[in-house]
Amino acid sequence: MRLRFAAPSARLALAAVAAVAVTATATATATADNRSTAVRACVTKDLTYKVSLKTQAGGYFLVTAKAKPGVTCYLEGVFPSASFGSSADTEVSPAEHAVSDRVTLSGSTAAYAGINPKTTNNDHGREFDFLHLAVAGDESNAVTLALPETATVDRPIATNWHADPDDAVPFSD
């Protein structure tokens, strides 16, 4: 008789454990699904880049970044990590004093940053044909971009990433 009473109790305990396991699995799956739809921060390799020359504000390079096919990510509204050479004096400094809005990239949506290679009013500077660029925080994966023309570089600055290219004009003081 004792075995008879033990068997239903064991079945009940097993059913309770199974129910907890199913609930935990469903919760974990739902959480994973929620995370998979969240937009993540862009890294350098998520994007394609184009550099064009603009004449406004004394001349600057406009960097256009777009997400590669199948990628959806965002760029924080901070300036890109960029330099014209390997020397610290060719690294860009921020042209803006505040963080801009985050730009989400997917499909044809683009983000823009303006880079002024020379902010001084003198004959000093070094000439470069390439720009090294990375998303801030991903500097070890920088890309090298050919400039549309040779740039004289002296105290370069860059704007933050913006959704509108008109907001990416690097005015220097």
Short mmCIF file of C-alpha atoms in Angstrom, two decimals:
data_model
loop_
_atom_site.label_atom_id
_atom_site.label_comp_id
_atom_site.label_asym_id
_atom_site.label_seq_id
_atom_site.Cartn_x
_atom_site.Cartn_y
_atom_site.Cartn_z
CA MET A 1 0.00 0.00 0.00
CA ARG A 2 2.79 2.34 0.83
CA LEU A 3 4.13 2.10 -2.72
CA ARG A 4 0.75 3.11 -4.08
CA PHE A 5 0.69 6.32 -2.05
CA ALA A 6 4.31 7.09 -2.87
CA ALA A 7 3.80 6.75 -6.59
CA PRO A 8 1.18 9.56 -6.92
CA SER A 9 3.30 11.86 -4.74
CA ALA A 10 6.34 11.19 -6.88
CA ARG A 11 4.33 11.84 -10.03
CA LEU A 12 3.02 15.09 -8.54
CA ALA A 13 6.53 16.22 -7.62
CA LEU A 14 7.80 15.30 -11.08
CA ALA A 15 4.94 17.25 -12.70
CA ALA A 16 5.70 20.30 -10.54
CA VAL A 17 9.39 20.20 -11.50
CA ALA A 18 8.46 19.82 -15.17
CA ALA A 19 6.09 22.81 -14.97
CA VAL A 20 8.83 24.96 -13.44
CA ALA A 21 11.25 23.87 -16.16
CA VAL A 22 8.77 24.70 -18.94
CA THR A 23 8.04 28.13 -17.41
CA ALA A 24 11.77 28.88 -17.03
CA THR A 25 12.42 27.82 -20.63
CA ALA A 26 9.56 29.98 -21.93
CA THR A 27 10.80 32.97 -19.92
CA ALA A 28 14.38 32.50 -21.13
CA THR A 29 13.19 32.20 -24.75
CA ALA A 30 11.05 35.34 -24.46
CA THR A 31 13.96 37.24 -22.91
CA ALA A 32 16.33 36.10 -25.66
CA ASP A 33 13.77 37.09 -28.31
CA ASN A 34 13.41 40.56 -26.75
CA ARG A 35 17.17 41.05 -26.75
CA SER A 36 17.52 39.92 -30.36
CA THR A 37 15.19 42.71 -31.54
CA ALA A 38 17.03 45.42 -29.61
CA VAL A 39 19.29 47.64 -31.70
CA ARG A 40 22.95 47.33 -30.74
CA ALA A 41 25.81 49.80 -30.99
CA CYS A 42 27.66 49.86 -34.29
CA VAL A 43 31.23 48.69 -34.59
CA THR A 44 33.55 49.81 -37.38
CA LYS A 45 33.06 46.70 -39.53
CA ASP A 46 29.24 47.10 -39.49
CA LEU A 47 29.49 50.16 -41.71
CA THR A 48 30.55 51.35 -45.14
CA TYR A 49 32.17 54.77 -45.44
CA LYS A 50 32.43 57.47 -48.05
CA VAL A 51 34.55 60.64 -47.78
CA SER A 52 33.66 63.71 -49.81
CA LEU A 53 35.12 67.20 -49.94
CA LYS A 54 32.92 70.15 -48.95
CA THR A 55 33.76 73.84 -49.37
CA GLN A 56 31.55 75.30 -46.63
CA ALA A 57 33.27 76.68 -43.49
CA GLY A 58 36.63 76.95 -45.22
CA GLY A 59 36.59 73.36 -46.48
CA TYR A 60 36.22 70.02 -44.72
CA PHE A 61 35.73 66.32 -45.34
CA LEU A 62 32.24 64.89 -44.89
CA VAL A 63 32.28 61.25 -43.79
CA THR A 64 29.11 59.34 -44.60
CA ALA A 65 28.53 56.05 -42.78
CA LYS A 66 25.86 53.50 -43.73
CA ALA A 67 25.06 50.09 -42.29
CA LYS A 68 26.08 47.11 -44.40
CA PRO A 69 23.20 45.00 -45.80
CA GLY A 70 21.35 43.13 -43.06
CA VAL A 71 22.83 45.25 -40.25
CA THR A 72 20.83 47.54 -37.96
CA CYS A 73 22.87 49.39 -35.35
CA TYR A 74 23.28 52.83 -33.83
CA LEU A 75 26.06 55.39 -33.54
CA GLU A 76 26.25 57.45 -30.40
CA GLY A 77 26.29 61.19 -30.98
CA VAL A 78 30.02 61.52 -30.31
CA PHE A 79 32.83 62.25 -32.74
CA PRO A 80 34.48 59.38 -34.62
CA SER A 81 37.91 58.17 -33.70
CA ALA A 82 40.01 59.44 -36.60
CA SER A 83 43.54 60.46 -37.49
CA PHE A 84 45.46 61.30 -40.61
CA GLY A 85 48.63 59.52 -39.54
CA SER A 86 50.03 57.60 -36.62
CA SER A 87 51.21 60.67 -34.72
CA ALA A 88 49.10 62.03 -31.86
CA ASP A 89 49.06 65.49 -33.44
CA THR A 90 47.10 64.15 -36.43
CA GLU A 91 44.26 62.74 -34.29
CA VAL A 92 41.00 64.66 -34.50
CA SER A 93 39.67 66.54 -31.49
CA PRO A 94 35.98 67.17 -30.87
CA ALA A 95 34.44 70.15 -32.64
CA GLU A 96 31.36 70.00 -30.42
CA HIS A 97 31.09 70.29 -26.66
CA ALA A 98 28.00 68.12 -26.11
CA VAL A 99 26.77 64.69 -27.13
CA SER A 100 24.31 64.70 -30.04
CA ASP A 101 21.33 62.44 -30.62
CA ARG A 102 21.95 58.76 -31.32
CA VAL A 103 21.68 57.82 -35.03
CA THR A 104 20.18 54.43 -35.91
CA LEU A 105 21.50 53.02 -39.18
CA SER A 106 19.77 50.49 -41.39
CA GLY A 107 19.14 50.29 -45.12
CA SER A 108 19.75 53.67 -46.77
CA THR A 109 19.82 55.69 -43.52
CA ALA A 110 23.18 57.41 -43.07
CA ALA A 111 25.14 59.17 -40.36
CA TYR A 112 27.45 62.10 -41.07
CA ALA A 113 30.55 63.52 -39.41
CA GLY A 114 32.52 66.51 -40.62
CA ILE A 115 36.31 66.61 -40.29
CA ASN A 116 38.27 69.82 -40.66
CA PRO A 117 41.94 68.84 -41.17
CA LYS A 118 43.37 72.30 -40.46
CA THR A 119 42.01 74.68 -37.85
CA THR A 120 45.04 76.94 -37.62
CA ASN A 121 45.60 80.09 -39.64
CA ASN A 122 49.23 79.58 -40.58
CA ASP A 123 51.42 77.82 -43.14
CA HIS A 124 52.21 74.88 -40.84
CA GLY A 125 50.96 71.33 -41.22
CA ARG A 126 51.73 68.01 -42.84
CA GLU A 127 50.13 66.57 -45.94
CA PHE A 128 48.16 63.32 -45.97
CA ASP A 129 46.22 61.34 -48.57
CA PHE A 130 44.44 58.97 -46.19
CA LEU A 131 42.21 59.08 -43.12
CA HIS A 132 42.18 56.35 -40.46
CA LEU A 133 38.67 56.05 -39.05
CA ALA A 134 36.90 53.94 -36.44
CA VAL A 135 33.75 54.02 -34.39
CA ALA A 136 34.71 55.37 -30.96
CA GLY A 137 35.60 52.42 -28.74
CA ASP A 138 36.52 50.16 -31.68
CA GLU A 139 39.86 51.74 -32.60
CA SER A 140 41.65 48.42 -33.03
CA ASN A 141 39.50 47.80 -36.13
CA ALA A 142 40.04 51.15 -37.86
CA VAL A 143 39.64 51.42 -41.61
CA THR A 144 41.84 53.50 -43.91
CA LEU A 145 39.99 55.73 -46.35
CA ALA A 146 41.47 57.53 -49.34
CA LEU A 147 40.82 61.27 -49.26
CA PRO A 148 39.37 62.95 -52.36
CA GLU A 149 42.40 65.27 -52.31
CA THR A 150 45.58 65.72 -50.31
CA ALA A 151 44.94 67.44 -46.98
CA THR A 152 47.22 69.73 -45.03
CA VAL A 153 46.72 68.71 -41.41
CA ASP A 154 47.26 70.92 -38.36
CA ARG A 155 45.05 70.51 -35.27
CA PRO A 156 42.18 68.63 -36.96
CA ILE A 157 38.67 68.56 -35.48
CA ALA A 158 35.59 66.41 -36.09
CA THR A 159 31.90 66.83 -35.42
CA ASN A 160 29.77 64.22 -33.74
CA TRP A 161 27.79 61.76 -35.84
CA HIS A 162 24.56 63.36 -37.05
CA ALA A 163 21.51 62.22 -39.01
CA ASP A 164 21.56 65.44 -41.09
CA PRO A 165 24.68 66.34 -43.09
CA ASP A 166 23.98 70.05 -42.49
CA ASP A 167 24.61 69.45 -38.77
CA ALA A 168 28.04 67.96 -39.51
CA VAL A 169 29.79 71.16 -40.56
CA PRO A 170 32.89 71.57 -38.36
CA PHE A 171 33.11 75.26 -37.56
CA SER A 172 36.34 76.13 -35.78
CA ASP A 173 36.66 78.97 -33.28
#
